[in-house]
């Protein structure tokens, strides 16, 4: 499998090259040169297999030529062996034709573990084979950072620097990052929003001399491997609910579009997906696009679902590339205008193509609290604020064909105790392995929203570890 940039001016790479590159040199995102196709017989052959095996088989076409299948299978088995539920990503019915797929049973209690535990081992394998070392720089709105730190802590061939928006994550999210004691881990609290952090990471990667000097790589969902490792859980839930003989629909709470893009990829490679619903909070750029073709940037407002406090959805560029019939020139021009004007001009025929599959939904904080209470009272199910948005989105847009709707549960409610207490009067307990989280000392550095300042901190981290 070979990969091309959405903007057409970066080297064509294999999976290992894309894994280490992260963002393409032309500022675009890597996508497969062609899409693999799974037949109904292929899907049937995966029924009843353990999650790790489903993951390896679904990912195999994307890594073909770079990593042997037996190696990939071993990586997936190791990645999911420590999850807190034997099914890894269990599916729970909460209403007639409405299900929840729980993706929060990993080490940091969020769906990011589903991909990051695989990525850490993929990096270790590829870097070991090449005898290389990299510096991983990433931005987080709350969950990616802790998942990356957990996956890469103390690994010999990678330094990890994570940027998070100062004061704009939950305390649990922050502490899961800043209390990890490992020499290769550094946390930077940036004065700004997640979009500011994400822009800094993109600017760092665009600084080619610095990128080459530091041997930079990335693990945000701009890295194609992250998306590829998220596709299997959509497959697993669809198979559990009757695919390929039966269509399935998904409702996904998302800000950066990577999670729902993985559902789109599952459909693109042959999974019978009838509908995709995008759940947003008050930071509703994706809802406004799907509702009225209004992809315009507004100020980011803090909410009870901070992982979705995003106004620039980086992974949307991958879908845009497909909607524009894989035209890299048109994609690059559209993205350049978006960066300049703060508004993405999507031709109406292209918008209608998106609307044929995607539906948008938004829920403010008051609605989120009400939905958490409604769920608890109606079914006994306790959902975190992000998952509550996803479930409300599923109820608002049921599939007319009668396909079962699966809402994606992205985080454990204990990650957001203040919001949960406001909603239902209870602060959910952290699992025993994290019971002392609030007592652990924190380690992080505050920095201005300034490229030079952040690059200096990245360089200091890498040079310190190189001298150790």
Tab-separated table of C-alpha atoms in Angstrom:
chain	number	residue	atom	x	y	z
A	1	UNK	CA	0.000	0.000	0.000
A	2	UNK	CA	1.288	3.443	-0.985
A	3	UNK	CA	0.134	6.784	0.358
A	4	UNK	CA	-0.276	10.206	-1.237
A	5	UNK	CA	-0.794	13.659	0.227
A	6	UNK	CA	-4.152	15.397	-0.056
A	7	UNK	CA	-2.256	18.406	-1.445
A	8	UNK	CA	-0.196	16.522	-4.016
A	9	UNK	CA	3.339	17.812	-3.357
A	10	UNK	CA	4.793	15.407	-0.792
A	11	UNK	CA	6.684	12.168	-1.426
A	12	UNK	CA	4.645	9.016	-1.973
A	13	UNK	CA	5.328	6.704	0.981
A	14	UNK	CA	4.581	3.237	2.284
A	15	UNK	CA	2.840	2.691	5.611
A	16	UNK	CA	6.044	2.786	7.659
A	17	UNK	CA	7.041	6.067	6.036
A	18	UNK	CA	3.622	7.597	6.679
A	19	UNK	CA	3.691	6.371	10.289
A	20	UNK	CA	6.960	8.201	10.960
A	21	UNK	CA	6.171	11.279	8.863
A	22	UNK	CA	2.795	12.127	10.419
A	23	UNK	CA	1.947	15.343	8.572
A	24	UNK	CA	2.973	15.486	4.900
A	25	UNK	CA	5.703	17.988	4.015
A	26	UNK	CA	3.309	20.021	1.865
A	27	UNK	CA	0.981	20.532	4.826
A	28	UNK	CA	-1.476	17.931	3.599
A	29	UNK	CA	-2.566	14.639	5.119
A	30	UNK	CA	-1.626	11.218	3.845
A	31	UNK	CA	-4.340	8.941	2.450
A	32	UNK	CA	-4.138	5.545	0.714
A	33	UNK	CA	-3.343	5.733	-2.991
A	34	UNK	CA	-6.276	3.358	-3.478
A	35	UNK	CA	-8.887	1.933	-1.123
A	36	UNK	CA	-8.897	-1.784	-0.343
A	37	UNK	CA	-12.206	-3.599	-0.699
A	38	UNK	CA	-13.616	-6.182	1.712
A	39	UNK	CA	-16.303	-8.507	0.353
A	40	UNK	CA	-19.282	-9.823	2.320
A	41	UNK	CA	-17.417	-13.124	2.589
A	42	UNK	CA	-14.430	-11.307	4.097
A	43	UNK	CA	-16.653	-9.734	6.752
A	44	UNK	CA	-18.319	-13.050	7.549
A	45	UNK	CA	-14.902	-14.646	8.061
A	46	UNK	CA	-14.217	-12.151	10.868
A	47	UNK	CA	-17.368	-12.943	12.843
A	48	UNK	CA	-16.663	-14.381	16.261
A	49	UNK	CA	-12.973	-13.549	16.244
A	50	UNK	CA	-11.394	-11.795	19.242
A	51	UNK	CA	-11.083	-8.034	18.877
A	52	UNK	CA	-7.302	-8.101	18.397
A	53	UNK	CA	-7.650	-10.474	15.445
A	54	UNK	CA	-10.370	-8.343	13.851
A	55	UNK	CA	-8.094	-5.324	14.249
A	56	UNK	CA	-5.144	-7.040	12.592
A	57	UNK	CA	-7.191	-8.316	9.640
A	58	UNK	CA	-8.848	-4.933	9.044
A	59	UNK	CA	-5.553	-3.036	9.280
A	60	UNK	CA	-3.544	-5.501	7.181
A	61	UNK	CA	-4.340	-3.989	3.739
A	62	UNK	CA	-3.214	-0.575	5.021
A	63	UNK	CA	0.171	-1.863	6.253
A	64	UNK	CA	0.758	-4.271	3.354
A	65	UNK	CA	4.346	-4.255	2.170
A	66	UNK	CA	5.645	-2.597	5.322
A	67	UNK	CA	4.807	-4.921	8.244
A	68	UNK	CA	4.213	-8.697	8.051
A	69	UNK	CA	0.788	-9.870	9.149
A	70	UNK	CA	2.137	-12.046	11.971
A	71	UNK	CA	3.965	-9.035	13.390
A	72	UNK	CA	0.839	-6.894	13.140
A	73	UNK	CA	-1.234	-9.618	14.842
A	74	UNK	CA	1.278	-9.829	17.694
A	75	UNK	CA	1.219	-6.035	18.077
A	76	UNK	CA	-2.581	-5.976	18.240
A	77	UNK	CA	-2.732	-8.807	20.757
A	78	UNK	CA	-0.192	-7.066	22.994
A	79	UNK	CA	-1.928	-3.689	22.580
A	80	UNK	CA	-5.317	-4.906	23.812
A	81	UNK	CA	-4.190	-7.493	26.363
A	82	UNK	CA	-4.304	-5.013	29.231
A	83	UNK	CA	-7.739	-3.513	28.563
A	84	UNK	CA	-10.224	-3.624	31.410
A	85	UNK	CA	-12.947	-5.522	29.527
A	86	UNK	CA	-12.494	-8.913	27.893
A	87	UNK	CA	-14.399	-7.749	24.792
A	88	UNK	CA	-12.082	-4.686	24.500
A	89	UNK	CA	-14.852	-2.592	22.860
A	90	UNK	CA	-18.150	-4.021	24.167
A	91	UNK	CA	-21.534	-3.115	22.700
A	92	UNK	CA	-24.355	-2.350	25.175
A	93	UNK	CA	-28.030	-1.953	24.298
A	94	UNK	CA	-29.710	0.996	26.031
A	95	UNK	CA	-32.937	1.398	24.022
A	96	UNK	CA	-34.781	-0.317	21.185
A	97	UNK	CA	-32.433	-0.286	18.199
A	98	UNK	CA	-29.975	1.990	20.051
A	99	UNK	CA	-26.644	0.661	21.247
A	100	UNK	CA	-23.508	2.102	22.815
A	101	UNK	CA	-20.031	0.879	21.930
A	102	UNK	CA	-17.734	1.501	24.888
A	103	UNK	CA	-14.234	2.512	23.839
A	104	UNK	CA	-13.006	3.612	27.261
A	105	UNK	CA	-11.686	0.374	28.765
A	106	UNK	CA	-8.043	1.135	27.936
A	107	UNK	CA	-5.351	2.431	30.303
A	108	UNK	CA	-6.366	6.122	30.101
A	109	UNK	CA	-10.148	5.556	29.990
A	110	UNK	CA	-10.711	7.127	26.561
A	111	UNK	CA	-11.178	5.958	22.987
A	112	UNK	CA	-7.742	7.286	22.039
A	113	UNK	CA	-6.245	4.172	23.680
A	114	UNK	CA	-7.823	2.019	20.971
A	115	UNK	CA	-5.377	3.401	18.413
A	116	UNK	CA	-2.545	4.702	20.563
A	117	UNK	CA	-1.716	1.377	22.191
A	118	UNK	CA	-1.211	0.005	18.680
A	119	UNK	CA	0.740	3.058	17.522
A	120	UNK	CA	3.262	2.869	20.338
A	121	UNK	CA	4.139	-0.673	19.341
A	122	UNK	CA	4.141	0.117	15.608
A	123	UNK	CA	6.637	2.927	16.212
A	124	UNK	CA	8.796	0.637	18.328
A	125	UNK	CA	8.843	-2.009	15.599
A	126	UNK	CA	9.570	0.349	12.689
A	127	UNK	CA	12.173	2.435	14.543
A	128	UNK	CA	13.911	-0.710	15.762
A	129	UNK	CA	14.070	-2.127	12.253
A	130	UNK	CA	15.560	1.155	10.992
A	131	UNK	CA	17.732	1.791	14.065
A	132	UNK	CA	16.292	5.306	14.346
A	133	UNK	CA	15.018	7.630	17.060
A	134	UNK	CA	12.283	10.282	16.723
A	135	UNK	CA	10.792	13.183	18.633
A	136	UNK	CA	7.003	12.962	18.731
A	137	UNK	CA	5.200	16.283	19.062
A	138	UNK	CA	1.436	16.342	19.482
A	139	UNK	CA	-1.467	18.546	20.534
A	140	UNK	CA	-4.353	17.417	22.706
A	141	UNK	CA	-7.752	18.696	23.730
A	142	UNK	CA	-7.609	16.275	26.636
A	143	UNK	CA	-7.435	12.576	25.732
A	144	UNK	CA	-4.895	12.149	22.927
A	145	UNK	CA	-2.071	13.425	25.124
A	146	UNK	CA	-2.582	10.995	27.989
A	147	UNK	CA	-3.099	8.093	25.577
A	148	UNK	CA	0.132	8.951	23.726
A	149	UNK	CA	2.082	9.358	26.948
A	150	UNK	CA	0.794	6.035	28.258
A	151	UNK	CA	1.696	4.307	24.983
A	152	UNK	CA	5.201	5.797	24.658
A	153	UNK	CA	6.391	6.328	28.240
A	154	UNK	CA	9.935	4.956	28.732
A	155	UNK	CA	10.178	3.610	25.183
A	156	UNK	CA	13.785	3.797	24.097
A	157	UNK	CA	13.429	5.287	20.623
A	158	UNK	CA	10.997	8.176	21.074
A	159	UNK	CA	10.854	11.451	22.977
A	160	UNK	CA	7.298	12.729	23.410
A	161	UNK	CA	6.279	16.375	23.820
A	162	UNK	CA	2.559	17.048	24.244
A	163	UNK	CA	0.936	20.485	24.025
A	164	UNK	CA	-2.350	21.035	25.856
A	165	UNK	CA	-4.431	24.222	26.274
A	166	UNK	CA	-3.712	25.588	29.741
A	167	UNK	CA	-6.809	25.355	31.937
A	168	UNK	CA	-9.018	23.906	29.197
A	169	UNK	CA	-8.931	20.190	29.998
A	170	UNK	CA	-10.567	18.414	32.906
A	171	UNK	CA	-8.336	17.926	35.952
A	172	UNK	CA	-8.321	14.165	35.416
A	173	UNK	CA	-7.279	14.600	31.783
A	174	UNK	CA	-4.463	16.956	32.770
A	175	UNK	CA	-3.197	14.803	35.607
A	176	UNK	CA	-3.164	11.690	33.433
A	177	UNK	CA	-0.566	13.508	31.338
A	178	UNK	CA	1.396	15.475	33.896
A	179	UNK	CA	1.853	12.821	36.588
A	180	UNK	CA	3.615	10.268	34.384
A	181	UNK	CA	7.237	9.883	35.460
A	182	UNK	CA	9.352	8.964	32.437
A	183	UNK	CA	12.489	10.656	31.097
A	184	UNK	CA	11.221	10.736	27.510
A	185	UNK	CA	7.964	12.591	28.325
A	186	UNK	CA	7.427	16.380	28.426
A	187	UNK	CA	4.180	18.345	28.808
A	188	UNK	CA	3.657	21.947	27.716
A	189	UNK	CA	0.619	23.963	28.842
A	190	UNK	CA	0.001	26.548	26.105
A	191	UNK	CA	-1.746	29.833	26.800
A	192	UNK	CA	-4.600	29.363	24.329
A	193	UNK	CA	-7.084	26.876	22.917
A	194	UNK	CA	-6.671	23.421	21.425
A	195	UNK	CA	-6.802	25.014	17.978
A	196	UNK	CA	-3.804	27.143	19.013
A	197	UNK	CA	-1.955	24.000	20.123
A	198	UNK	CA	-2.851	22.254	16.881
A	199	UNK	CA	-1.684	25.242	14.835
A	200	UNK	CA	1.633	25.251	16.705
A	201	UNK	CA	2.157	21.563	15.941
A	202	UNK	CA	1.399	22.147	12.258
A	203	UNK	CA	3.801	25.122	12.211
A	204	UNK	CA	6.515	23.037	13.854
A	205	UNK	CA	6.134	20.370	11.197
A	206	UNK	CA	6.115	23.017	8.463
A	207	UNK	CA	9.483	24.310	9.741
A	208	UNK	CA	11.521	21.898	7.632
A	209	UNK	CA	14.984	22.623	9.129
A	210	UNK	CA	13.623	22.139	12.652
A	211	UNK	CA	11.653	19.063	11.594
A	212	UNK	CA	14.780	17.450	10.167
A	213	UNK	CA	17.013	18.493	13.054
A	214	UNK	CA	14.641	16.992	15.635
A	215	UNK	CA	13.621	13.947	13.519
A	216	UNK	CA	10.007	14.874	14.183
A	217	UNK	CA	7.027	12.581	14.051
A	218	UNK	CA	3.414	12.946	15.166
A	219	UNK	CA	0.653	10.879	16.729
A	220	UNK	CA	-2.330	13.203	16.408
A	221	UNK	CA	-5.063	11.954	14.111
A	222	UNK	CA	-3.244	13.777	11.324
A	223	UNK	CA	-1.163	10.562	11.388
A	224	UNK	CA	-2.886	8.103	9.075
A	225	UNK	CA	-1.959	5.158	11.321
A	226	UNK	CA	-4.253	6.574	14.013
A	227	UNK	CA	-7.216	6.530	11.652
A	228	UNK	CA	-6.379	3.038	10.377
A	229	UNK	CA	-6.280	1.694	13.934
A	230	UNK	CA	-9.720	3.157	14.668
A	231	UNK	CA	-11.503	1.482	11.758
A	232	UNK	CA	-11.624	-1.984	13.419
A	233	UNK	CA	-13.989	-1.032	16.237
A	234	UNK	CA	-16.635	0.044	13.747
A	235	UNK	CA	-16.205	-3.295	12.028
A	236	UNK	CA	-16.434	-5.202	15.314
A	237	UNK	CA	-19.696	-3.555	16.399
A	238	UNK	CA	-21.253	-3.885	12.952
A	239	UNK	CA	-20.431	-7.597	12.828
A	240	UNK	CA	-21.904	-8.059	16.308
A	241	UNK	CA	-25.163	-6.488	15.092
A	242	UNK	CA	-25.563	-8.540	11.931
A	243	UNK	CA	-23.300	-7.111	9.230
A	244	UNK	CA	-22.779	-7.691	6.367
A	245	UNK	CA	-26.385	-8.921	5.967
A	246	UNK	CA	-27.614	-5.940	7.983
A	247	UNK	CA	-26.744	-2.258	7.694
A	248	UNK	CA	-25.569	-0.316	10.751
A	249	UNK	CA	-25.534	3.428	11.511
A	250	UNK	CA	-23.138	5.282	13.821
A	251	UNK	CA	-23.374	8.456	15.891
A	252	UNK	CA	-19.986	9.858	16.831
A	253	UNK	CA	-19.207	12.762	19.175
A	254	UNK	CA	-16.226	14.444	17.540
A	255	UNK	CA	-14.373	17.725	17.202
A	256	UNK	CA	-11.361	16.908	15.059
A	257	UNK	CA	-13.330	14.600	12.714
A	258	UNK	CA	-10.825	11.730	13.012
A	259	UNK	CA	-13.139	9.342	14.852
A	260	UNK	CA	-16.040	9.710	12.444
A	261	UNK	CA	-13.627	9.642	9.496
A	262	UNK	CA	-12.619	6.144	10.593
A	263	UNK	CA	-16.291	5.161	10.341
A	264	UNK	CA	-16.357	6.627	6.836
A	265	UNK	CA	-13.257	4.570	5.955
A	266	UNK	CA	-14.991	1.420	7.225
A	267	UNK	CA	-17.852	2.188	4.856
A	268	UNK	CA	-15.476	2.988	2.002
A	269	UNK	CA	-13.798	-0.418	2.261
A	270	UNK	CA	-17.133	-2.244	2.163
A	271	UNK	CA	-18.810	-2.233	5.582
A	272	UNK	CA	-22.580	-1.642	5.154
A	273	UNK	CA	-22.929	1.702	6.956
A	274	UNK	CA	-26.261	3.427	6.316
A	275	UNK	CA	-25.733	6.750	8.114
A	276	UNK	CA	-23.116	8.717	10.062
A	277	UNK	CA	-24.226	11.324	12.610
A	278	UNK	CA	-21.675	13.878	13.820
A	279	UNK	CA	-22.280	15.090	17.377
A	280	UNK	CA	-21.011	18.558	18.366
A	281	UNK	CA	-21.159	20.718	21.460
A	282	UNK	CA	-21.435	24.530	21.400
A	283	UNK	CA	-18.279	24.560	19.245
A	284	UNK	CA	-20.412	23.514	16.335
A	285	UNK	CA	-18.467	24.112	13.106
A	286	UNK	CA	-19.164	20.559	11.889
A	287	UNK	CA	-22.874	20.867	12.673
A	288	UNK	CA	-23.063	24.218	10.879
A	289	UNK	CA	-21.343	22.746	7.828
A	290	UNK	CA	-23.671	19.767	7.603
A	291	UNK	CA	-26.767	21.827	8.403
A	292	UNK	CA	-26.177	24.883	6.220
A	293	UNK	CA	-22.824	24.555	4.404
A	294	UNK	CA	-21.297	27.003	6.890
A	295	UNK	CA	-17.714	25.898	7.565
A	296	UNK	CA	-16.588	29.119	9.258
A	297	UNK	CA	-14.283	29.488	12.241
A	298	UNK	CA	-15.586	31.140	15.397
A	299	UNK	CA	-14.020	31.539	18.813
A	300	UNK	CA	-13.595	28.350	20.822
A	301	UNK	CA	-15.849	28.311	23.895
A	302	UNK	CA	-15.081	26.085	26.918
A	303	UNK	CA	-17.724	23.402	27.499
A	304	UNK	CA	-18.532	20.365	29.613
A	305	UNK	CA	-17.170	18.182	26.783
A	306	UNK	CA	-13.685	19.715	26.391
A	307	UNK	CA	-12.325	17.111	23.989
A	308	UNK	CA	-14.699	18.592	21.390
A	309	UNK	CA	-13.784	22.234	22.055
A	310	UNK	CA	-12.374	22.588	18.546
A	311	UNK	CA	-13.159	24.861	15.595
A	312	UNK	CA	-10.608	23.620	13.050
A	313	UNK	CA	-11.283	19.946	12.336
A	314	UNK	CA	-8.030	18.777	10.798
A	315	UNK	CA	-9.232	15.407	9.560
A	316	UNK	CA	-12.006	16.979	7.509
A	317	UNK	CA	-9.342	17.593	4.854
A	318	UNK	CA	-9.222	13.864	4.140
A	319	UNK	CA	-12.962	13.762	3.476
A	320	UNK	CA	-12.737	16.981	1.451
A	321	UNK	CA	-10.104	15.340	-0.769
A	322	UNK	CA	-12.533	12.489	-1.478
A	323	UNK	CA	-15.507	14.800	-2.007
A	324	UNK	CA	-13.414	16.759	-4.535
A	325	UNK	CA	-12.759	13.537	-6.463
A	326	UNK	CA	-9.203	13.299	-5.069
A	327	UNK	CA	-8.124	16.541	-6.731
A	328	UNK	CA	-5.043	17.713	-4.754
A	329	UNK	CA	-4.968	21.144	-6.420
A	330	UNK	CA	-8.585	21.903	-5.504
A	331	UNK	CA	-8.001	20.555	-1.989
A	332	UNK	CA	-4.881	22.680	-1.453
A	333	UNK	CA	-6.609	25.803	-2.760
A	334	UNK	CA	-9.669	25.242	-0.570
A	335	UNK	CA	-7.527	24.727	2.536
A	336	UNK	CA	-5.364	27.770	1.754
A	337	UNK	CA	-8.452	29.976	1.463
A	338	UNK	CA	-9.806	28.515	4.693
A	339	UNK	CA	-6.602	29.443	6.521
A	340	UNK	CA	-6.725	32.961	5.072
A	341	UNK	CA	-10.438	33.739	5.336
A	342	UNK	CA	-11.586	31.498	8.181
A	343	UNK	CA	-14.317	30.155	5.923
A	344	UNK	CA	-14.261	27.062	3.735
A	345	UNK	CA	-15.963	27.529	0.385
A	346	UNK	CA	-17.578	24.175	-0.424
A	347	UNK	CA	-19.488	24.019	-3.724
A	348	UNK	CA	-23.122	23.071	-3.112
A	349	UNK	CA	-22.959	19.856	-5.190
A	350	UNK	CA	-20.013	18.744	-3.034
A	351	UNK	CA	-21.888	19.672	0.148
A	352	UNK	CA	-24.903	17.651	-0.993
A	353	UNK	CA	-22.635	14.645	-1.522
A	354	UNK	CA	-21.507	14.920	2.103
A	355	UNK	CA	-25.109	15.312	3.268
A	356	UNK	CA	-26.103	12.073	1.562
A	357	UNK	CA	-24.281	10.171	4.332
A	358	UNK	CA	-23.467	12.596	7.153
A	359	UNK	CA	-25.929	14.321	9.477
A	360	UNK	CA	-25.056	16.952	12.067
A	361	UNK	CA	-26.257	17.464	15.621
A	362	UNK	CA	-25.312	19.875	18.399
A	363	UNK	CA	-26.031	20.001	22.109
A	364	UNK	CA	-25.168	22.786	24.526
A	365	UNK	CA	-24.088	22.274	28.138
A	366	UNK	CA	-27.601	22.439	29.556
A	367	UNK	CA	-28.769	19.858	27.040
A	368	UNK	CA	-25.780	17.658	27.830
A	369	UNK	CA	-26.551	17.658	31.552
A	370	UNK	CA	-30.196	16.888	30.809
A	371	UNK	CA	-29.224	14.001	28.534
A	372	UNK	CA	-26.925	12.489	31.182
A	373	UNK	CA	-29.818	12.611	33.669
A	374	UNK	CA	-32.316	11.215	31.145
A	375	UNK	CA	-30.047	8.285	30.322
A	376	UNK	CA	-29.461	7.433	33.966
A	377	UNK	CA	-33.178	7.618	34.769
A	378	UNK	CA	-34.401	5.780	31.648
A	379	UNK	CA	-31.901	2.940	31.433
A	380	UNK	CA	-29.471	3.188	34.325
A	381	UNK	CA	-26.693	3.969	31.877
A	382	UNK	CA	-24.122	6.534	33.064
A	383	UNK	CA	-22.521	8.412	30.166
A	384	UNK	CA	-19.797	11.036	30.208
A	385	UNK	CA	-20.605	14.419	28.576
A	386	UNK	CA	-19.103	13.477	25.190
A	387	UNK	CA	-20.926	10.156	25.047
A	388	UNK	CA	-24.162	11.890	26.068
A	389	UNK	CA	-23.821	14.145	23.031
A	390	UNK	CA	-23.323	11.075	20.839
A	391	UNK	CA	-26.357	9.277	22.256
A	392	UNK	CA	-28.539	12.367	21.869
A	393	UNK	CA	-27.317	12.649	18.264
A	394	UNK	CA	-28.289	9.032	17.628
A	395	UNK	CA	-31.783	9.598	19.028
A	396	UNK	CA	-32.202	12.733	16.917
A	397	UNK	CA	-31.251	11.018	13.661
A	398	UNK	CA	-32.413	7.389	13.717
A	399	UNK	CA	-31.832	5.496	10.525
A	400	UNK	CA	-35.049	5.450	8.428
A	401	UNK	CA	-34.151	2.042	7.049
A	402	UNK	CA	-34.434	0.595	10.547
A	403	UNK	CA	-30.723	-0.123	10.851
A	404	UNK	CA	-29.465	-0.344	14.429
A	405	UNK	CA	-27.824	2.872	15.615
A	406	UNK	CA	-24.541	2.658	17.525
A	407	UNK	CA	-23.465	5.663	19.593
A	408	UNK	CA	-19.750	5.770	20.282
A	409	UNK	CA	-18.884	6.074	23.982
A	410	UNK	CA	-15.568	7.905	23.925
A	411	UNK	CA	-14.653	8.358	27.602
A	412	UNK	CA	-15.235	7.000	31.088
A	413	UNK	CA	-17.504	9.274	33.158
A	414	UNK	CA	-14.884	9.433	35.941
A	415	UNK	CA	-12.736	11.606	33.652
A	416	UNK	CA	-15.283	14.419	34.098
A	417	UNK	CA	-16.374	14.229	37.741
A	418	UNK	CA	-17.495	17.868	38.051
A	419	UNK	CA	-19.876	17.588	35.099
A	420	UNK	CA	-21.198	14.238	36.318
A	421	UNK	CA	-21.862	15.625	39.784
A	422	UNK	CA	-23.793	18.536	38.266
A	423	UNK	CA	-25.855	16.133	36.177
A	424	UNK	CA	-26.650	13.279	38.563
A	425	UNK	CA	-25.228	14.285	41.950
A	426	UNK	CA	-22.532	11.595	41.919
A	427	UNK	CA	-18.789	11.780	41.253
A	428	UNK	CA	-17.926	8.486	39.500
A	429	UNK	CA	-14.915	6.719	40.966
A	430	UNK	CA	-11.721	6.192	39.036
A	431	UNK	CA	-10.593	2.571	38.605
A	432	UNK	CA	-8.290	1.310	41.397
A	433	UNK	CA	-5.163	1.736	39.267
A	434	UNK	CA	-5.850	5.486	39.131
A	435	UNK	CA	-7.286	5.940	42.636
A	436	UNK	CA	-4.314	8.033	43.811
A	437	UNK	CA	-4.217	10.250	40.704
A	438	UNK	CA	-5.029	13.437	42.623
A	439	UNK	CA	-2.125	12.861	45.013
A	440	UNK	CA	0.586	12.340	42.399
A	441	UNK	CA	2.964	15.281	41.747
A	442	UNK	CA	2.551	17.041	38.400
A	443	UNK	CA	5.300	17.988	35.952
A	444	UNK	CA	4.670	20.431	33.110
A	445	UNK	CA	5.902	23.726	31.679
A	446	UNK	CA	3.735	26.707	30.806
A	447	UNK	CA	4.451	28.463	27.516
A	448	UNK	CA	3.014	31.343	25.485
A	449	UNK	CA	1.260	30.731	22.198
A	450	UNK	CA	4.530	31.344	20.393
A	451	UNK	CA	6.267	29.074	17.883
A	452	UNK	CA	9.833	29.999	18.857
A	453	UNK	CA	9.155	29.431	22.560
A	454	UNK	CA	7.605	26.019	21.987
A	455	UNK	CA	10.317	24.932	19.552
A	456	UNK	CA	12.932	25.886	22.166
A	457	UNK	CA	11.226	23.635	24.713
A	458	UNK	CA	11.050	20.748	22.230
A	459	UNK	CA	14.739	21.161	21.380
A	460	UNK	CA	15.715	21.260	25.061
A	461	UNK	CA	13.839	18.013	25.715
A	462	UNK	CA	15.441	16.194	22.805
A	463	UNK	CA	18.949	17.458	23.534
A	464	UNK	CA	18.654	16.569	27.224
A	465	UNK	CA	17.676	13.002	26.432
A	466	UNK	CA	20.332	12.675	23.713
A	467	UNK	CA	22.977	13.611	26.280
A	468	UNK	CA	21.644	11.241	28.932
